[in-house]
Coordinates of C-alpha atoms and ligand atoms in Angstrom, one line a residue:
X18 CA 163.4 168.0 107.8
X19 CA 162.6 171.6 106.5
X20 CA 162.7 170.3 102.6
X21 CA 160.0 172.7 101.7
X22 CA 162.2 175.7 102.6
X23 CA 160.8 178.9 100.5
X24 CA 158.8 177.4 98.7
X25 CA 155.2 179.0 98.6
X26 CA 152.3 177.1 98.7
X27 CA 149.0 178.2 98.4
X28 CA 146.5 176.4 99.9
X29 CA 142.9 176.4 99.0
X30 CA 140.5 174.6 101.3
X31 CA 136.9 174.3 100.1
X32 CA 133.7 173.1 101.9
X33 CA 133.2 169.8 102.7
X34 CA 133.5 167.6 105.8
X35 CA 137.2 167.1 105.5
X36 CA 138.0 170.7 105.3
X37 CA 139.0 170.3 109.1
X38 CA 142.3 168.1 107.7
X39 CA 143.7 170.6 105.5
X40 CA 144.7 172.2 109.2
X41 CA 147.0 169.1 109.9
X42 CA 148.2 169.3 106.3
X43 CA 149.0 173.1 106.8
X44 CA 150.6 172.2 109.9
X45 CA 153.0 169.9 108.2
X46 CA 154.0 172.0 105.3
X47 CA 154.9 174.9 107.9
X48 CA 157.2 172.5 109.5
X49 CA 158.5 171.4 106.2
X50 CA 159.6 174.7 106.3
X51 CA 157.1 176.2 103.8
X52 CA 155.4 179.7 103.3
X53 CA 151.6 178.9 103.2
X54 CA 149.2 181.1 102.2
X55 CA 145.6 179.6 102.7
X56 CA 142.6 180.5 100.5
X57 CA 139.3 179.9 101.7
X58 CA 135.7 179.5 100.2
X59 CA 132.6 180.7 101.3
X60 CA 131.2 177.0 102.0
X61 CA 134.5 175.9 103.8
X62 CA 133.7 178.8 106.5
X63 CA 130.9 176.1 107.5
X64 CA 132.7 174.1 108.3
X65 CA 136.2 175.3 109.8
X66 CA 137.2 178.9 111.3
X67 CA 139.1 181.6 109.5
X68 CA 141.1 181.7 112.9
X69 CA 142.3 178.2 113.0
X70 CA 143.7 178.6 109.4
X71 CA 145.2 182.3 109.7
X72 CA 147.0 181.2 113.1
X73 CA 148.2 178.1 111.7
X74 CA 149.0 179.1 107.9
X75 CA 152.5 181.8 107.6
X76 CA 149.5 184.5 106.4
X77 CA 146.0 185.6 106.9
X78 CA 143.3 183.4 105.2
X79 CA 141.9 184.6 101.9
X80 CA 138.5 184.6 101.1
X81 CA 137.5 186.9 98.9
X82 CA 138.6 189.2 95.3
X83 CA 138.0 192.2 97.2
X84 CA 139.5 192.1 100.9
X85 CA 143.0 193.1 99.5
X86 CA 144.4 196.6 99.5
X87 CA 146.0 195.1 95.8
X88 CA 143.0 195.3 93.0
X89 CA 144.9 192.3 91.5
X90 CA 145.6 189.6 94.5
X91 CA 144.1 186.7 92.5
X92 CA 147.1 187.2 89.4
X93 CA 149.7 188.1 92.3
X94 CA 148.8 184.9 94.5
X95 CA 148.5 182.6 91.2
X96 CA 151.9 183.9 89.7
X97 CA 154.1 184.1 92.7
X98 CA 153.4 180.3 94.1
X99 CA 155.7 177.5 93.8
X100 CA 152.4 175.2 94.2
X101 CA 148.7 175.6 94.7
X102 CA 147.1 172.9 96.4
X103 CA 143.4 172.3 96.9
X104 CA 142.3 170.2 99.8
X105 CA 139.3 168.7 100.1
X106 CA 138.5 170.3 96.4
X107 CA 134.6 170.0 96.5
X108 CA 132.7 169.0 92.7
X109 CA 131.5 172.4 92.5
X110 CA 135.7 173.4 92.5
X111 CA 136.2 170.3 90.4
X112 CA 133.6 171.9 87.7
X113 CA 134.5 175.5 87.8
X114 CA 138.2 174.6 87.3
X115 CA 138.0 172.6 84.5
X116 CA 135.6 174.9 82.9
X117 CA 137.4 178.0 83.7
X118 CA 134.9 179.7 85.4
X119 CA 136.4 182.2 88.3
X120 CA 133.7 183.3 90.2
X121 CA 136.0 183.7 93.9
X122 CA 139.5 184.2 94.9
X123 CA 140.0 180.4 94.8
X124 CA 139.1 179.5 91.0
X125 CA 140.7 182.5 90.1
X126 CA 144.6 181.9 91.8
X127 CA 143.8 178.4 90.0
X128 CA 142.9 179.8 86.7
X129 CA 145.8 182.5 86.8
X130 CA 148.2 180.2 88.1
X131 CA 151.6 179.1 86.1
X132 CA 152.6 176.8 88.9
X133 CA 151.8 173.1 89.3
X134 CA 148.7 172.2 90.9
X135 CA 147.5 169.4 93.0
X136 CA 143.9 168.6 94.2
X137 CA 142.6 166.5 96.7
X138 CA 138.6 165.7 95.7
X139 CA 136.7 164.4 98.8
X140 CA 132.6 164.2 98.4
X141 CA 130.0 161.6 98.3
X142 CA 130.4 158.4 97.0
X143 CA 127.6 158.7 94.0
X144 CA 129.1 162.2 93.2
X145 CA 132.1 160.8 92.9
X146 CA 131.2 158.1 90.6
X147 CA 129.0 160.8 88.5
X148 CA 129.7 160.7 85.1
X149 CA 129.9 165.0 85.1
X150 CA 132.7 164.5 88.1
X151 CA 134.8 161.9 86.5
X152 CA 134.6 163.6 83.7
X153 CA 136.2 166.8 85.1
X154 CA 138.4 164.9 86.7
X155 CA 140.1 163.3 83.6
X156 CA 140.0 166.7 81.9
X157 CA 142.1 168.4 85.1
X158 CA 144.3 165.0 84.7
X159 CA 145.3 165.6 80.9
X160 CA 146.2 169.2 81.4
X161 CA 148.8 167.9 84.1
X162 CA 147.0 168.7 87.0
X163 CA 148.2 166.1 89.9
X164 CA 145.1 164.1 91.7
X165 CA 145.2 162.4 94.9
X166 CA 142.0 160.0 94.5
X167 CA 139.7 159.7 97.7
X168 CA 139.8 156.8 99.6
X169 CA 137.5 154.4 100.9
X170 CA 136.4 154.4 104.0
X171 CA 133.5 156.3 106.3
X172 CA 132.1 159.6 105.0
X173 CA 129.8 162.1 106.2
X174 CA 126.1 160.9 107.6
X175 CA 127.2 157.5 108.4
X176 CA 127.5 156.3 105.1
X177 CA 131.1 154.7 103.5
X178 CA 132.5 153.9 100.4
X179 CA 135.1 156.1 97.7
X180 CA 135.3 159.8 98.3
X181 CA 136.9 160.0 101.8
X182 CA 139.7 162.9 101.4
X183 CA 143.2 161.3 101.3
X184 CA 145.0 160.7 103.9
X185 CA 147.4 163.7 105.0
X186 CA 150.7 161.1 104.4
X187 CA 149.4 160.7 100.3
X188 CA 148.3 164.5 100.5
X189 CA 152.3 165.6 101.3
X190 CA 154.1 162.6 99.8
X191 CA 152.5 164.1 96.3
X192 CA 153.9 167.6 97.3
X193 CA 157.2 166.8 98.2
X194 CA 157.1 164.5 94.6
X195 CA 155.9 167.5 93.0
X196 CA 157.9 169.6 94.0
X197 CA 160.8 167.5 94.3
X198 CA 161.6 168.3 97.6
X199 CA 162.8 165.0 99.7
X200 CA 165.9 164.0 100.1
X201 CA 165.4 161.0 98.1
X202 CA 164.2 162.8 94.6
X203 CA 165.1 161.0 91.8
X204 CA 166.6 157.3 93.5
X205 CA 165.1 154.6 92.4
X206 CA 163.8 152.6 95.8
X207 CA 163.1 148.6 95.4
X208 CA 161.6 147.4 98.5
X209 CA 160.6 143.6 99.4
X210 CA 157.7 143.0 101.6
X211 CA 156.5 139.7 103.1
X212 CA 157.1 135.9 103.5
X213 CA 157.5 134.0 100.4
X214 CA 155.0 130.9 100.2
X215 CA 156.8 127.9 98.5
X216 CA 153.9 125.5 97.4
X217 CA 153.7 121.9 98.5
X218 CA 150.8 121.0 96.6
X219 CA 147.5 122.4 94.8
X220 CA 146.7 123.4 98.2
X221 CA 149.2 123.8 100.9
X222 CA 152.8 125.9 101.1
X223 CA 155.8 126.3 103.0
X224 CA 155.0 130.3 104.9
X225 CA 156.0 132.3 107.5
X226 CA 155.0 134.9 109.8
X227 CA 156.3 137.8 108.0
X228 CA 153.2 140.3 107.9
X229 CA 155.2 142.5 105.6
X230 CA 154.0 145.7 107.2
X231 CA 157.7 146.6 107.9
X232 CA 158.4 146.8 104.3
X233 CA 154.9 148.8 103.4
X234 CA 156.3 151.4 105.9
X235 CA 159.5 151.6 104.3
X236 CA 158.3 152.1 100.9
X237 CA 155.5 154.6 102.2
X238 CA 158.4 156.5 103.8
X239 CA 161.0 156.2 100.9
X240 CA 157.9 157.4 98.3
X241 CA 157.2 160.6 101.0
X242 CA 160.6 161.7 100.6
X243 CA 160.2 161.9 97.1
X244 CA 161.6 158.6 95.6
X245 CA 160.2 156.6 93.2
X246 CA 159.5 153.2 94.9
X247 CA 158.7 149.9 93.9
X248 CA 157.7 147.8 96.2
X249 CA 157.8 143.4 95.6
X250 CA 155.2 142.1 97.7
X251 CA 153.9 138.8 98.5
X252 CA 151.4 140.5 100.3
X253 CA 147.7 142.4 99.8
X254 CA 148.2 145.7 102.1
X255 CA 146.9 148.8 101.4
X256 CA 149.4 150.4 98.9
X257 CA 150.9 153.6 99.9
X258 CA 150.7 156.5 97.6
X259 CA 153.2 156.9 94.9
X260 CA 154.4 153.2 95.1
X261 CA 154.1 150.5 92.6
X262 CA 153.6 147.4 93.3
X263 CA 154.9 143.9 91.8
X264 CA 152.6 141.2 93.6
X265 CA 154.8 138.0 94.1
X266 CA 154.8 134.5 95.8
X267 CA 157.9 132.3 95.6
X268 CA 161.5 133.1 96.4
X269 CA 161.9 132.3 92.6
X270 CA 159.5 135.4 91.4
X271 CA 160.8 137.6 94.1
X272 CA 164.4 136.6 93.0
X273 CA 163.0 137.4 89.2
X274 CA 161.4 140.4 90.0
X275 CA 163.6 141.7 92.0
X276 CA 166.4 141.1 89.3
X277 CA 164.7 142.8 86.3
X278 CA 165.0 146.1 88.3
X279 CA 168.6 146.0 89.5
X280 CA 170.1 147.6 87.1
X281 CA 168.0 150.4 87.8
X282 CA 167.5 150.5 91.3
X283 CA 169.6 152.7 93.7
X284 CA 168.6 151.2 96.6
X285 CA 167.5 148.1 97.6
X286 CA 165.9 147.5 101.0
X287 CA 165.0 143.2 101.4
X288 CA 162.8 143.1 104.4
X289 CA 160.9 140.2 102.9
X290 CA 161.1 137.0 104.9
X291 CA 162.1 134.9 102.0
X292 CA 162.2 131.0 102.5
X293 CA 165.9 129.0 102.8
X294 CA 164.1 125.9 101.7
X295 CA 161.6 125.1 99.5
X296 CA 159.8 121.7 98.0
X297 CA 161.8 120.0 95.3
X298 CA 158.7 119.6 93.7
X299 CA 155.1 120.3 93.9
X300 CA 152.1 118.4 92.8
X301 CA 149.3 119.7 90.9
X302 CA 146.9 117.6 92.8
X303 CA 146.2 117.9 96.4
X304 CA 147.8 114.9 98.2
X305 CA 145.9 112.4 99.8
X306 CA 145.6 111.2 103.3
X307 CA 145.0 108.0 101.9
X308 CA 148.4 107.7 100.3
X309 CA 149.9 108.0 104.1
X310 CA 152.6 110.6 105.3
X311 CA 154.5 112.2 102.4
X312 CA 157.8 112.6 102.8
X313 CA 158.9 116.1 101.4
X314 CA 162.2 116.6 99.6
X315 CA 163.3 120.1 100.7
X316 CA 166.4 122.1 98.3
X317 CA 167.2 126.0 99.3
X318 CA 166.4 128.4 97.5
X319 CA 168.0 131.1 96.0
X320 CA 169.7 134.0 98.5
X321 CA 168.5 136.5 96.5
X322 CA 170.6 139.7 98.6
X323 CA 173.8 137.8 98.7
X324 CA 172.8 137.5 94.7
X325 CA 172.7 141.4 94.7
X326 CA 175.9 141.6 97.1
X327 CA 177.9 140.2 94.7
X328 CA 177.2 142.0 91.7
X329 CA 176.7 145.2 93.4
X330 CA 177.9 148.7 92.0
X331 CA 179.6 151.1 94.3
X332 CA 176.6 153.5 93.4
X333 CA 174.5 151.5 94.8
X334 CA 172.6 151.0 98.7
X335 CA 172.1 147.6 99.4
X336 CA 170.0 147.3 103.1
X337 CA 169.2 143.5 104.7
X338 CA 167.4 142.8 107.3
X339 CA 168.3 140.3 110.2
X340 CA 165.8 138.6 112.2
X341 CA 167.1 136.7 114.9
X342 CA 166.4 134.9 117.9
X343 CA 169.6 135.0 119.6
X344 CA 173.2 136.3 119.4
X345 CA 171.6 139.2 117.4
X346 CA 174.8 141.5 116.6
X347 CA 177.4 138.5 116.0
X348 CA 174.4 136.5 113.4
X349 CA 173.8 140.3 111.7
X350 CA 177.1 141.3 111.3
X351 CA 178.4 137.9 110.1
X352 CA 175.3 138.7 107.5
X353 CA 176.4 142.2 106.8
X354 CA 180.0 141.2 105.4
X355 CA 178.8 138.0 103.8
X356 CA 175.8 139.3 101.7
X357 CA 178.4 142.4 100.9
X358 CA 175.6 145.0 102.8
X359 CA 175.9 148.6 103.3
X360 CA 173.5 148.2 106.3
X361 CA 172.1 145.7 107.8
X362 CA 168.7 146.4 110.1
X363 CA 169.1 143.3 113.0
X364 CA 166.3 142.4 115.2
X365 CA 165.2 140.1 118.1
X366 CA 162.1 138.3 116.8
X367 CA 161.8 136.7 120.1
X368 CA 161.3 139.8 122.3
X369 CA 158.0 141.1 122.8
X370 CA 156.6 143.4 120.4
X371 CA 159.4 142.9 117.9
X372 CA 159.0 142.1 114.4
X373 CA 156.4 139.5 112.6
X374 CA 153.2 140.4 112.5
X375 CA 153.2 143.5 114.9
X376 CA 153.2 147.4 114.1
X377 CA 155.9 147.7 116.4
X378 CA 160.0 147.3 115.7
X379 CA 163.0 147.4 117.8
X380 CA 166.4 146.9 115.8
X381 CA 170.4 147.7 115.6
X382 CA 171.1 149.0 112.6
X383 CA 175.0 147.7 111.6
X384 CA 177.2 149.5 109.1
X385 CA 180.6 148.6 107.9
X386 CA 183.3 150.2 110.2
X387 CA 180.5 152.0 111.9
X388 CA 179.2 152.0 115.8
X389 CA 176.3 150.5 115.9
X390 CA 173.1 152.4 116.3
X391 CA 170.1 151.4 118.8
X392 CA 167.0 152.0 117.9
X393 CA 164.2 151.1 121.0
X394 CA 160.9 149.4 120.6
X395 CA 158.8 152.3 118.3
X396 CA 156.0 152.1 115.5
X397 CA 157.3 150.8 111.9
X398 CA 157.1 154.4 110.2
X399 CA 159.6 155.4 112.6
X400 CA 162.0 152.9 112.1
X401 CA 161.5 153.2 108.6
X402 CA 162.5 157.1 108.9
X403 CA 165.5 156.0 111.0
X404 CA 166.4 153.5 108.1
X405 CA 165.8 155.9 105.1
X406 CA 168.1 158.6 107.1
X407 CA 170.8 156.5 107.6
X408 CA 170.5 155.3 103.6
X409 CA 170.7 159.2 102.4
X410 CA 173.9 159.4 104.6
X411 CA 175.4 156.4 103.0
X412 CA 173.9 157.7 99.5
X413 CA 176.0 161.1 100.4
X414 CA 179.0 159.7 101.6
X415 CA 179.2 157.2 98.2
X416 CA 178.7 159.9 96.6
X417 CA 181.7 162.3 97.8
X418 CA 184.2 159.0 97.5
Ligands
CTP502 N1 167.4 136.7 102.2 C1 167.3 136.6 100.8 N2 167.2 135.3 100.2 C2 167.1 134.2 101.0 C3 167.1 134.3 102.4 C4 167.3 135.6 103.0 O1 167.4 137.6 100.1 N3 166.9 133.1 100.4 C5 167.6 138.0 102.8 C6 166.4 138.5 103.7 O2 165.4 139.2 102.9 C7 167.1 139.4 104.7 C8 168.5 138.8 104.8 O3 168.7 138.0 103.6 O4 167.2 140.7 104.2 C9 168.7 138.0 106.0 O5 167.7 137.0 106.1 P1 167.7 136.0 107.3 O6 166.6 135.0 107.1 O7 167.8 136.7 108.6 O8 169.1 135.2 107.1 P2 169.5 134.0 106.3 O9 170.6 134.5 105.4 O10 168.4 133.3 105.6 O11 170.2 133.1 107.4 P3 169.5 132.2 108.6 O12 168.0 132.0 108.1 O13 170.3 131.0 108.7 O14 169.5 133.1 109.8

């Protein structure tokens, strides 16, 4: 997908542990089809070569004011990029930047710079938390500057907690928003993630084993292509950059959730594994042993997509999902035209690897009047790519009719 095509990115790359990452990030905005030029500090030459930089970047790295035959290449690089992006931005960066102090090439593209920037801060976690660095940050943050917050996790010299640069997927997801490049700019994505829980009592519910990390991949996806994604959850995943999240529990909150955004979504993608049946009622008390075997009155719920099917405007992408044990393509495509779908993803929850609970997928993906389309046993992100480029065709081919 070369959605960055022309655009010029500078990249700075400062010196910290993580500067090593900003190669795979360089990598992927090269594919994307951008021109990057990196920019280097003194520190970040500790810690990663100029070589592995200038052979991987569309130009030579940058270091210094002086090493240009152009007097001015601080202005020139500042004014002719699309985007400037700093990753790992150090708290020495952080501080210089806010402050507008240009004392190398790097704080001076920032300082001269028109274009949008983004940094990526990655240090320690008590420098992180310093008042002086949180400071800077919310100064950077209210002059428009975009921030992708460390994350948790292990950090330099064995020790772990907030600073850890972002992940390379939130690093480029923010680009591609920033510089609305994906193929889903400006659609409104509502995904559904999980198995409802329909309670029984204080204590106990009515679950499945829905794990809902098919639907975290999808939203991750649909927000890395540059749509704005909301993502109804009734489970406690990491959250992927650039989504919002509407925690839920019941078929009844999902179905009200879910709801309040119609009108305003542009596609809807129900991988949750919501419940047919739930408790008439529910106790507020735990029930007793004592009180011998309850029996438990059962109604269905709501079928929230055939809900959306039938109200559905011909702008809009409505995706199910299918999971089956048997007769797969005759149960989802019986699905398909009764829910009123525009693609329904179908898969065999009983072969191995498939489905609930694992990382891995295998589905059919059925379309109205189209072949169908096999997708074999592959990670979720993947068939989440595979979904979301089948979803753009549709969006396209809606959008021509
Ligand atoms: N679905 C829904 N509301 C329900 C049940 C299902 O919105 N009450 C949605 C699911 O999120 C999924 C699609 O409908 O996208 C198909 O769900 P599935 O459980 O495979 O089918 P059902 O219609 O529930 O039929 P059955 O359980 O009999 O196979």
């Amino acid at each position: 997908m070369a959605d960055l095509a022309g655009k010029r990115i500078v990249v700075g790359v400062c010196g910290g542990i993580a500067a090593y990452k900003a190669v795979e990030v360089i990598r992927h905005l090269v594919d994307a089809g951008a021109h990057v030029i990196p920019v280097m500090t003194k520190g970040a030459e500790h810690f990663i070569g100029r070589t592995t930089l200038s052979a991987l970047a569309s130009e030579p790295v940058q270091m210094s004011l002086w090493d240009e035959a152009s007097p001015i290449p601080h202005t020139k690089l500042g004014q002719s990029a699309d985007l400037v992006l700093v990753a790992p931005a150090t708290a020495r960066l952080l501080g210089a930047y806010a402050h507008g102090l240009s004392n190398d090439l790097m704080t001076n593209v920032l300082i001269a710079t028109r274009a949008p920037v983004i940094v990526c801060p990655a240090m320690h976690t008590e420098m992180w938390e310093h008042q002086a660095v949180q400071h800077n940050i919310a100064l950077l943050a209210s002059r428009g500057v975009h921030i992708v917050e460390p994350e948790d996790g292990r950090l330099a010299g064995g020790d772990s907690g907030k600073g850890r640069l972002a992940s390379t997927t939130a690093i480029l997801a923010r680009v591609h928003q920033v510089l609305g490049s994906g193929d889903l700019q400006g659609a409104h994505v509502v995904v559904s993630a999980g198995g409802t829980r329909e309670p029984i009592d204080a204590v106990r519910v009515i679950a499945n084993r829905s794990s809902g990390k098919q639907g975290y991949a999808v939203a991750a996806e649909a927000a890395s292509r540059g749509a704005r994604v909301s993502l109804i959850s009734t489970v406690d995943l990491p959250i992927p950059a650039g989504v919002s999240v509407i925690a839920v529990e019941t078929a009844a909150e999902m179905q009200k959730a879910i709801e309040g955004l119609w009108q305003q979504t542009d596609v809807m993608v129900m991988c949750a594994a919501v419940a047919d049946f739930r408790p008439v009622s529910c106790t507020s008390e735990k029930i007793k042993k004592e009180g011998g075997i309850p029996q438990i009155i059962l109604e269905p719920t709501p079928d929230i997509l055939a809900g959306l099917g039938a109200v559905k405007r011909s702008d809009q992408v409505l995706v199910g999902f299918a999971a089956e044990t048997s007769d797969l393509v005759a149960n989802a495509q019986s699905k398909l035209e009764r829910k009123n779908l525009d693609l329904m993803v179908a898969n065999d929850v009983s072969q191995p690897g498939v489905g609930f609970q694992h990382d891995t997928n295998a589905v059919t993906f059925l379309t109205p009047n189209q072949p169908l389309h096999l997708l074999p046993l592959s990670d979720k992100r993947n068939v989440a790519r595979a979904l979301l480029d089948i979803v753009v065709k549709i969006r396209q081919s809606k959008a021509t009719s």
